[in-house]
Amino acid sequence: METNKSIQMPYSKERRNIVVGLSVGLLAFLSGFPFKATKVSAANETIYYPVDYGAQLNTPNFDNAPIINNLINNMPPSGGVIELPAGEMWIHSPIKINRSYVTIRGVNAGTRSHVDNEEQPGLNHPGGGSKLILGTNCQTGIVSEKRVGAPRVSSIQLENFLIQGRGTGKGQIAVNIEHDNDAVRIIGVSIIAVGMGLRSVGADAFTVRGCWISEVHDGLHSLGSSQQLLVANNYFGAQPGGRSIYLENPNWANIVGNNIYPDGHVCLEAKGAQNCTFTGNNIQSYYTGAVIIKGDGNLFSGKVQALRSSGNWLQDPIGRDGLYGLIHVDGNDNHITASSINSDQPETHTRILIMGGNGNWVTNTKIYGRSSNRKVVVNGSCVDTRIVHSASSLDVDKANSNTTIVW
């Protein structure tokens, strides 16, 4: 007869949650940080509520960043979620995410625009939602700092809250992921009144989706080299002298379905772009050079509208003349297709400029608005350029280039 056999209890979801909770509690005890009970969601997320650890809402002089940073630093190896409640959470120093698997999320993004103040005088930050408010001396809201020799960070996620600065001329950055990173996701975040909305360096599989980044000097800057960048279904609006979307050396980026408002001197610029796709974007601009694509093997398809402000075509804020092109392409094997270009530029200004390279095509693109014989301009050094069902020979200035026109 067998005796003393152990009984193995099934490892249920409830038991797993208890183990996670005990692990967090032990980590808190060892670290000396006064953790309180946290919630473990059905998805096994460990959720931290900053107000349970001394964070204060609607208190402009209180700095909540140190409390949030302590929570991040004392998370278990699997990471966790910082959940921001509805209301204003002020910070006077950066929130630092120098580890992987950290999520900061709010209940919703709340108000978006300063226009609300005009409609409802007396409200400093009207509307509902979770708001992260940057104090005057807080130059960066959320940062992942560059650390020499440190492993790259992965799976940082920001979602469903508002970040508001003190004005577009203060040089503040809402989010700065300056450390090499994988799979950072910015989802449903509203950003207003800062110098730069999002800045990322060395990003792989970086996602920006469903955000409202407007009333900022610059929108999104992706610097260094990036791979598989996805920027989809957002709203961008830079200010004069700024750029709404700027990509440096992107590889296989997908910039899809965004609304890009006028005012910035560049709506979309991709420098050193390789095999990227820019499709379904609705782009409006007051200036030449609204779209700049420099690189090889890129596809552009979308709507670009050149507008006059107050009845006048505005002088370019960085001094480009009308020959630069509303759309400026320089490189090899780039393709503009199935696009609609509605231009109110002066007649002598260039709509599409193929500045240089081999094998660039403009096909099935409607170019209309003010009449012009410079709908497409091809630099004389270009080779094997093709303009198909987009402009007649009377509308194309091909200089001495090797260009085929099919109308």
Short mmCIF file of C-alpha atoms in Angstrom, two decimals:
data_model
loop_
_atom_site.label_atom_id
_atom_site.label_comp_id
_atom_site.label_asym_id
_atom_site.label_seq_id
_atom_site.Cartn_x
_atom_site.Cartn_y
_atom_site.Cartn_z
CA MET A 1 0.00 0.00 0.00
CA GLU A 2 1.48 3.34 -1.03
CA THR A 3 1.54 6.12 1.54
CA ASN A 4 2.71 9.74 1.82
CA LYS A 5 2.01 10.51 -1.82
CA SER A 6 1.87 14.25 -2.40
CA ILE A 7 -1.23 15.72 -3.93
CA GLN A 8 -0.42 18.08 -6.83
CA MET A 9 -2.91 20.96 -6.93
CA PRO A 10 -3.72 22.31 -10.40
CA TYR A 11 -1.88 25.55 -11.20
CA SER A 12 -5.02 27.64 -11.59
CA LYS A 13 -5.29 31.29 -12.66
CA GLU A 14 -6.16 32.18 -9.05
CA ARG A 15 -3.09 30.39 -7.70
CA ARG A 16 -0.88 32.04 -10.35
CA ASN A 17 -2.18 35.48 -9.38
CA ILE A 18 -1.42 34.77 -5.71
CA VAL A 19 2.14 33.79 -6.60
CA VAL A 20 2.61 36.98 -8.65
CA GLY A 21 1.25 39.06 -5.79
CA LEU A 22 3.58 37.40 -3.25
CA SER A 23 6.54 37.93 -5.58
CA VAL A 24 5.77 41.64 -5.89
CA GLY A 25 5.38 41.94 -2.15
CA LEU A 26 8.73 40.21 -1.51
CA LEU A 27 10.43 42.48 -4.05
CA ALA A 28 8.96 45.52 -2.32
CA PHE A 29 10.15 44.27 1.10
CA LEU A 30 13.68 43.70 -0.16
CA SER A 31 13.85 47.06 -1.96
CA GLY A 32 12.50 49.05 0.97
CA PHE A 33 9.90 50.74 -1.26
CA PRO A 34 6.50 50.91 0.50
CA PHE A 35 4.42 48.95 -2.00
CA LYS A 36 0.74 48.54 -1.29
CA ALA A 37 -1.51 45.85 -2.70
CA THR A 38 -1.70 45.87 -6.48
CA LYS A 39 -4.28 44.47 -8.83
CA VAL A 40 -3.44 41.56 -11.11
CA SER A 41 -5.70 41.64 -14.15
CA ALA A 42 -7.22 38.71 -15.98
CA ALA A 43 -4.38 39.08 -18.47
CA ASN A 44 -1.88 38.63 -15.61
CA GLU A 45 -0.82 42.28 -15.72
CA THR A 46 0.47 43.71 -12.48
CA ILE A 47 -1.19 47.13 -12.23
CA TYR A 48 0.05 50.00 -10.07
CA TYR A 49 -2.07 53.02 -9.16
CA PRO A 50 0.22 56.00 -8.41
CA VAL A 51 -2.30 57.65 -6.09
CA ASP A 52 -1.96 54.62 -3.77
CA TYR A 53 1.70 55.54 -3.33
CA GLY A 54 1.32 59.25 -2.65
CA ALA A 55 0.78 60.75 -6.11
CA GLN A 56 -1.43 63.83 -6.12
CA LEU A 57 -4.01 64.86 -8.68
CA ASN A 58 -4.77 68.43 -9.72
CA THR A 59 -1.84 69.82 -7.67
CA PRO A 60 0.33 71.96 -9.99
CA ASN A 61 3.24 72.37 -7.57
CA PHE A 62 3.61 68.66 -6.77
CA ASP A 63 6.08 66.51 -8.76
CA ASN A 64 4.59 63.07 -9.39
CA ALA A 65 7.54 61.80 -11.46
CA PRO A 66 9.62 60.39 -8.54
CA ILE A 67 6.68 58.28 -7.37
CA ILE A 68 6.07 56.86 -10.84
CA ASN A 69 9.81 56.23 -11.31
CA ASN A 70 9.96 54.26 -8.03
CA LEU A 71 7.08 52.10 -9.19
CA ILE A 72 8.84 51.40 -12.49
CA ASN A 73 12.18 50.63 -10.86
CA ASN A 74 10.63 48.12 -8.44
CA MET A 75 8.56 46.16 -10.94
CA PRO A 76 9.25 42.43 -11.26
CA PRO A 77 11.25 41.22 -14.29
CA SER A 78 7.99 40.69 -16.19
CA GLY A 79 7.22 44.41 -15.91
CA GLY A 80 3.87 45.98 -15.14
CA VAL A 81 1.31 48.68 -15.82
CA ILE A 82 1.18 52.22 -14.38
CA GLU A 83 -2.45 53.29 -14.59
CA LEU A 84 -3.12 57.03 -14.58
CA PRO A 85 -6.51 58.08 -13.23
CA ALA A 86 -8.69 60.81 -14.68
CA GLY A 87 -7.42 64.24 -13.74
CA GLU A 88 -4.23 66.30 -13.99
CA MET A 89 -1.03 64.61 -12.87
CA TRP A 90 1.75 67.24 -12.89
CA ILE A 91 5.42 66.37 -13.30
CA HIS A 92 8.41 68.68 -12.84
CA SER A 93 11.07 66.10 -13.76
CA PRO A 94 11.13 63.30 -16.35
CA ILE A 95 9.43 59.93 -16.01
CA LYS A 96 12.26 57.50 -16.80
CA ILE A 97 11.64 54.11 -18.40
CA ASN A 98 15.07 52.47 -18.56
CA ARG A 99 13.84 48.89 -18.58
CA SER A 100 11.60 46.69 -20.73
CA TYR A 101 7.95 45.63 -20.46
CA VAL A 102 6.56 48.84 -18.97
CA THR A 103 3.12 50.19 -19.85
CA ILE A 104 1.75 53.59 -18.84
CA ARG A 105 -1.91 54.00 -19.64
CA GLY A 106 -4.80 56.26 -18.78
CA VAL A 107 -8.56 55.93 -18.81
CA ASN A 108 -8.73 58.04 -22.02
CA ALA A 109 -6.84 60.87 -23.72
CA GLY A 110 -9.17 63.62 -22.49
CA THR A 111 -9.13 67.03 -24.13
CA ARG A 112 -6.97 67.72 -27.13
CA SER A 113 -6.98 71.35 -28.09
CA HIS A 114 -6.43 74.80 -26.64
CA VAL A 115 -9.48 75.82 -28.65
CA ASP A 116 -11.51 74.42 -25.75
CA ASN A 117 -10.15 77.23 -23.59
CA GLU A 118 -11.53 79.79 -26.02
CA GLU A 119 -14.93 78.15 -25.97
CA GLN A 120 -14.95 77.66 -22.19
CA PRO A 121 -13.09 80.62 -20.61
CA GLY A 122 -11.62 79.99 -17.18
CA LEU A 123 -10.81 76.32 -17.72
CA ASN A 124 -7.05 75.77 -17.64
CA HIS A 125 -7.17 72.20 -18.98
CA PRO A 126 -10.80 71.47 -19.83
CA GLY A 127 -12.34 68.10 -20.50
CA GLY A 128 -12.02 64.67 -18.96
CA GLY A 129 -9.43 61.95 -19.21
CA SER A 130 -5.96 61.26 -17.85
CA LYS A 131 -3.59 64.22 -18.24
CA LEU A 132 0.17 64.29 -17.74
CA ILE A 133 1.04 67.98 -17.41
CA LEU A 134 4.64 69.14 -17.80
CA GLY A 135 5.81 71.90 -15.45
CA THR A 136 7.76 74.87 -16.77
CA ASN A 137 11.17 73.38 -15.89
CA CYS A 138 10.36 69.85 -17.09
CA GLN A 139 12.07 69.58 -20.47
CA THR A 140 11.07 65.97 -21.15
CA GLY A 141 7.88 64.22 -20.09
CA ILE A 142 8.76 60.54 -20.61
CA VAL A 143 12.29 59.42 -21.48
CA SER A 144 14.25 56.24 -22.06
CA GLU A 145 17.79 57.50 -21.70
CA LYS A 146 20.77 56.53 -23.85
CA ARG A 147 22.96 54.21 -21.72
CA VAL A 148 26.27 53.01 -23.16
CA GLY A 149 26.57 49.22 -22.98
CA ALA A 150 23.04 48.73 -21.65
CA PRO A 151 20.70 46.29 -23.44
CA ARG A 152 18.12 47.82 -25.74
CA VAL A 153 14.69 48.32 -24.23
CA SER A 154 11.68 46.41 -25.52
CA SER A 155 7.90 46.58 -25.31
CA ILE A 156 7.42 50.00 -23.77
CA GLN A 157 3.78 50.99 -24.29
CA LEU A 158 2.05 54.34 -23.75
CA GLU A 159 -1.69 54.52 -24.28
CA ASN A 160 -4.85 56.56 -23.74
CA PHE A 161 -3.72 59.74 -22.00
CA LEU A 162 -2.85 63.35 -22.77
CA ILE A 163 0.59 64.97 -22.50
CA GLN A 164 0.55 68.76 -22.36
CA GLY A 165 3.51 71.15 -22.20
CA ARG A 166 3.86 74.85 -21.53
CA GLY A 167 3.96 75.99 -25.17
CA THR A 168 5.55 75.18 -28.51
CA GLY A 169 8.48 77.57 -27.99
CA LYS A 170 9.77 76.10 -24.71
CA GLY A 171 11.74 73.24 -26.25
CA GLN A 172 9.93 70.55 -24.28
CA ILE A 173 9.69 66.97 -25.59
CA ALA A 174 6.67 64.90 -24.67
CA VAL A 175 8.24 61.45 -25.28
CA ASN A 176 11.93 60.81 -26.01
CA ILE A 177 12.98 57.18 -26.60
CA GLU A 178 16.66 57.90 -27.15
CA HIS A 179 17.92 54.40 -26.28
CA ASP A 180 17.96 51.70 -28.98
CA ASN A 181 14.59 50.00 -28.75
CA ASP A 182 12.30 47.24 -29.99
CA ALA A 183 8.51 47.16 -30.20
CA VAL A 184 7.75 50.50 -28.54
CA ARG A 185 4.06 51.33 -28.98
CA ILE A 186 2.38 54.73 -28.65
CA ILE A 187 -1.38 54.19 -28.94
CA GLY A 188 -4.24 56.65 -28.52
CA VAL A 189 -2.08 59.38 -26.94
CA SER A 190 -2.83 63.09 -27.39
CA ILE A 191 0.07 65.56 -27.27
CA ILE A 192 -0.20 69.36 -27.36
CA ALA A 193 1.80 72.50 -26.53
CA VAL A 194 5.33 71.06 -26.65
CA GLY A 195 8.37 71.65 -28.84
CA MET A 196 8.40 68.04 -30.04
CA GLY A 197 5.77 65.37 -29.66
CA LEU A 198 7.63 62.08 -30.17
CA ARG A 199 11.36 61.50 -30.64
CA SER A 200 12.83 58.04 -31.15
CA VAL A 201 16.39 56.91 -31.90
CA GLY A 202 17.34 53.53 -33.35
CA ALA A 203 13.82 52.09 -33.40
CA ASP A 204 12.82 48.63 -34.58
CA ALA A 205 9.12 47.77 -34.96
CA PHE A 206 8.11 51.14 -33.51
CA THR A 207 4.34 51.78 -33.64
CA VAL A 208 2.44 55.08 -33.43
CA ARG A 209 -1.27 54.51 -33.88
CA GLY A 210 -4.47 56.46 -33.27
CA CYS A 211 -2.73 59.50 -31.73
CA TRP A 212 -3.47 63.24 -31.93
CA ILE A 213 -0.17 65.15 -32.03
CA SER A 214 -0.95 68.73 -32.89
CA GLU A 215 -0.34 72.29 -31.71
CA VAL A 216 3.33 71.28 -31.42
CA HIS A 217 6.41 72.70 -33.14
CA ASP A 218 7.46 69.25 -34.42
CA GLY A 219 5.39 66.07 -34.46
CA LEU A 220 7.30 62.78 -34.82
CA HIS A 221 11.05 62.51 -35.41
CA SER A 222 12.57 59.05 -35.93
CA LEU A 223 16.36 59.44 -35.91
CA GLY A 224 19.27 57.11 -36.57
CA SER A 225 18.23 54.05 -38.54
CA SER A 226 14.87 52.38 -38.05
CA GLN A 227 13.27 49.19 -39.28
CA GLN A 228 9.60 48.28 -39.76
CA LEU A 229 8.25 51.58 -38.44
CA LEU A 230 4.44 51.78 -38.45
CA VAL A 231 2.72 55.18 -38.22
CA ALA A 232 -0.98 54.66 -38.85
CA ASN A 233 -4.27 56.52 -38.45
CA ASN A 234 -2.88 59.51 -36.57
CA TYR A 235 -3.45 63.27 -36.69
CA PHE A 236 -0.36 65.48 -36.98
CA GLY A 237 -0.02 69.24 -37.01
CA ALA A 238 3.34 71.03 -36.74
CA GLN A 239 3.85 74.78 -36.50
CA PRO A 240 5.69 77.07 -39.00
CA GLY A 241 9.34 76.04 -39.18
CA GLY A 242 8.56 72.55 -37.87
CA ARG A 243 8.07 69.12 -39.43
CA SER A 244 5.06 66.94 -38.76
CA ILE A 245 6.79 63.63 -39.62
CA TYR A 246 10.55 63.32 -40.12
CA LEU A 247 12.22 59.95 -40.70
CA GLU A 248 15.98 59.49 -40.86
CA ASN A 249 17.24 56.36 -42.66
CA PRO A 250 14.01 54.35 -42.35
CA ASN A 251 13.92 50.83 -43.76
CA TRP A 252 10.58 49.19 -44.68
CA ALA A 253 8.55 51.89 -42.92
CA ASN A 254 4.78 52.02 -43.36
CA ILE A 255 3.24 55.50 -43.03
CA VAL A 256 -0.44 54.84 -43.61
CA GLY A 257 -3.77 56.63 -43.27
CA ASN A 258 -2.64 59.75 -41.40
CA ASN A 259 -4.17 63.21 -41.53
CA ILE A 260 -1.40 65.84 -41.65
CA TYR A 261 -2.51 69.43 -41.17
CA PRO A 262 -0.91 72.57 -42.66
CA ASP A 263 1.40 75.05 -40.90
CA GLY A 264 4.58 72.95 -40.62
CA HIS A 265 7.12 73.70 -43.36
CA VAL A 266 7.31 69.94 -44.02
CA CYS A 267 4.41 67.55 -43.62
CA LEU A 268 6.31 64.34 -44.40
CA GLU A 269 10.07 63.95 -44.92
CA ALA A 270 11.93 60.67 -45.31
CA LYS A 271 15.69 60.99 -45.73
CA GLY A 272 17.73 57.94 -46.72
CA ALA A 273 14.50 55.94 -47.04
CA GLN A 274 14.71 52.39 -48.35
CA ASN A 275 11.70 50.36 -49.51
CA CYS A 276 9.16 52.40 -47.55
CA THR A 277 5.44 52.77 -48.18
CA PHE A 278 3.57 56.07 -47.81
CA THR A 279 -0.08 55.38 -48.64
CA GLY A 280 -3.53 56.74 -47.92
CA ASN A 281 -2.33 59.88 -46.14
CA ASN A 282 -4.26 63.14 -46.42
CA ILE A 283 -1.67 65.94 -46.50
CA GLN A 284 -2.36 69.68 -46.51
CA SER A 285 0.28 72.41 -46.72
CA TYR A 286 0.78 76.14 -47.17
CA TYR A 287 4.33 75.68 -48.48
CA THR A 288 6.42 74.08 -51.20
CA GLY A 289 8.24 70.91 -50.09
CA ALA A 290 5.26 69.44 -48.28
CA VAL A 291 6.49 65.91 -49.08
CA ILE A 292 10.19 65.06 -49.40
CA ILE A 293 11.31 61.52 -50.23
CA LYS A 294 15.03 60.86 -50.60
CA GLY A 295 16.10 57.26 -51.06
CA ASP A 296 15.41 54.18 -53.12
CA GLY A 297 12.51 51.87 -53.85
CA ASN A 298 9.81 53.86 -52.07
CA LEU A 299 6.09 53.99 -52.88
CA PHE A 300 3.90 57.09 -52.43
CA SER A 301 0.14 57.07 -52.96
CA GLY A 302 -2.21 59.58 -51.38
CA LYS A 303 -3.76 63.04 -51.31
CA VAL A 304 -1.69 66.25 -51.23
CA GLN A 305 -3.33 69.66 -51.19
CA ALA A 306 -1.44 72.93 -51.50
CA LEU A 307 -3.45 75.73 -49.89
CA ARG A 308 -3.37 79.51 -49.86
CA SER A 309 -3.65 81.11 -46.43
CA SER A 310 -5.93 84.15 -46.28
CA GLY A 311 -5.92 84.21 -50.07
CA ASN A 312 -2.12 84.36 -50.38
CA TRP A 313 0.55 81.77 -51.11
CA LEU A 314 2.90 82.01 -48.12
CA GLN A 315 6.65 82.54 -48.30
CA ASP A 316 8.49 79.37 -47.33
CA PRO A 317 9.75 79.59 -43.70
CA ILE A 318 13.15 78.05 -44.59
CA GLY A 319 13.69 79.86 -47.89
CA ARG A 320 12.89 77.21 -50.52
CA ASP A 321 11.67 78.66 -53.79
CA GLY A 322 8.77 77.50 -55.93
CA LEU A 323 11.01 75.25 -58.05
CA TYR A 324 11.66 72.90 -55.12
CA GLY A 325 8.42 71.02 -55.73
CA LEU A 326 5.34 70.44 -53.63
CA ILE A 327 6.50 66.80 -53.76
CA HIS A 328 10.28 66.44 -53.97
CA VAL A 329 11.80 63.07 -54.92
CA ASP A 330 15.49 62.23 -55.12
CA GLY A 331 16.77 58.66 -55.53
CA ASN A 332 16.22 55.51 -57.54
CA ASP A 333 13.18 53.39 -58.35
CA ASN A 334 10.67 55.53 -56.45
CA HIS A 335 7.04 55.39 -57.53
CA ILE A 336 4.31 58.01 -57.13
CA THR A 337 1.03 56.42 -58.13
CA ALA A 338 -2.74 56.63 -57.67
CA SER A 339 -2.41 60.04 -56.07
CA SER A 340 -4.43 63.25 -56.14
CA ILE A 341 -2.47 66.52 -56.14
CA ASN A 342 -4.67 69.60 -55.79
CA SER A 343 -2.43 72.65 -55.97
CA ASP A 344 -3.23 76.30 -55.45
CA GLN A 345 0.44 77.20 -55.90
CA PRO A 346 1.36 79.98 -58.35
CA GLU A 347 1.43 78.78 -61.95
CA THR A 348 5.23 78.90 -62.18
CA HIS A 349 5.74 76.68 -59.11
CA THR A 350 6.60 72.98 -59.45
CA ARG A 351 4.09 70.37 -58.35
CA ILE A 352 6.25 67.22 -58.53
CA LEU A 353 10.04 67.43 -58.87
CA ILE A 354 12.14 64.38 -59.73
CA MET A 355 15.43 65.83 -58.59
CA GLY A 356 17.73 62.95 -59.42
CA GLY A 357 18.16 59.21 -59.86
CA ASN A 358 17.19 56.37 -62.14
CA GLY A 359 13.92 54.56 -62.75
CA ASN A 360 11.52 56.92 -60.99
CA TRP A 361 7.88 56.74 -62.06
CA VAL A 362 4.78 58.96 -61.75
CA THR A 363 1.73 56.97 -62.81
CA ASN A 364 -2.06 57.36 -62.69
CA THR A 365 -1.82 60.56 -60.68
CA LYS A 366 -4.25 63.45 -61.08
CA ILE A 367 -2.59 66.87 -60.80
CA TYR A 368 -5.12 69.70 -60.82
CA GLY A 369 -6.03 73.07 -59.31
CA ARG A 370 -4.33 76.14 -60.73
CA SER A 371 -3.10 75.62 -64.27
CA SER A 372 0.63 75.08 -64.67
CA ASN A 373 3.11 73.76 -67.23
CA ARG A 374 5.26 72.49 -64.35
CA LYS A 375 3.06 69.68 -63.10
CA VAL A 376 6.09 67.39 -63.27
CA VAL A 377 9.68 68.58 -63.57
CA VAL A 378 12.49 66.09 -64.24
CA ASN A 379 16.10 67.09 -63.66
CA GLY A 380 18.32 66.65 -66.74
CA SER A 381 20.53 64.10 -64.96
CA CYS A 382 17.68 61.63 -64.41
CA VAL A 383 17.56 58.34 -66.34
CA ASP A 384 14.55 56.21 -67.34
CA THR A 385 11.88 58.42 -65.73
CA ARG A 386 8.32 57.55 -66.72
CA ILE A 387 5.27 59.83 -66.53
CA VAL A 388 2.21 57.69 -67.30
CA HIS A 389 -1.41 58.91 -67.33
CA SER A 390 -0.47 61.83 -65.06
CA ALA A 391 0.53 64.83 -67.21
CA SER A 392 0.82 65.67 -70.89
CA SER A 393 4.05 66.65 -72.61
CA LEU A 394 2.88 70.29 -72.32
CA ASP A 395 2.72 69.94 -68.52
CA VAL A 396 6.12 68.27 -68.08
CA ASP A 397 9.51 69.96 -68.03
CA LYS A 398 11.92 67.10 -68.65
CA ALA A 399 15.00 69.17 -69.60
CA ASN A 400 17.48 66.83 -71.34
CA SER A 401 16.58 63.77 -69.25
CA ASN A 402 15.70 60.34 -70.51
CA THR A 403 11.96 60.57 -69.78
CA THR A 404 9.01 58.69 -71.27
CA ILE A 405 5.60 60.42 -71.23
CA VAL A 406 2.39 58.48 -71.85
CA TRP A 407 -0.76 60.60 -71.76
#
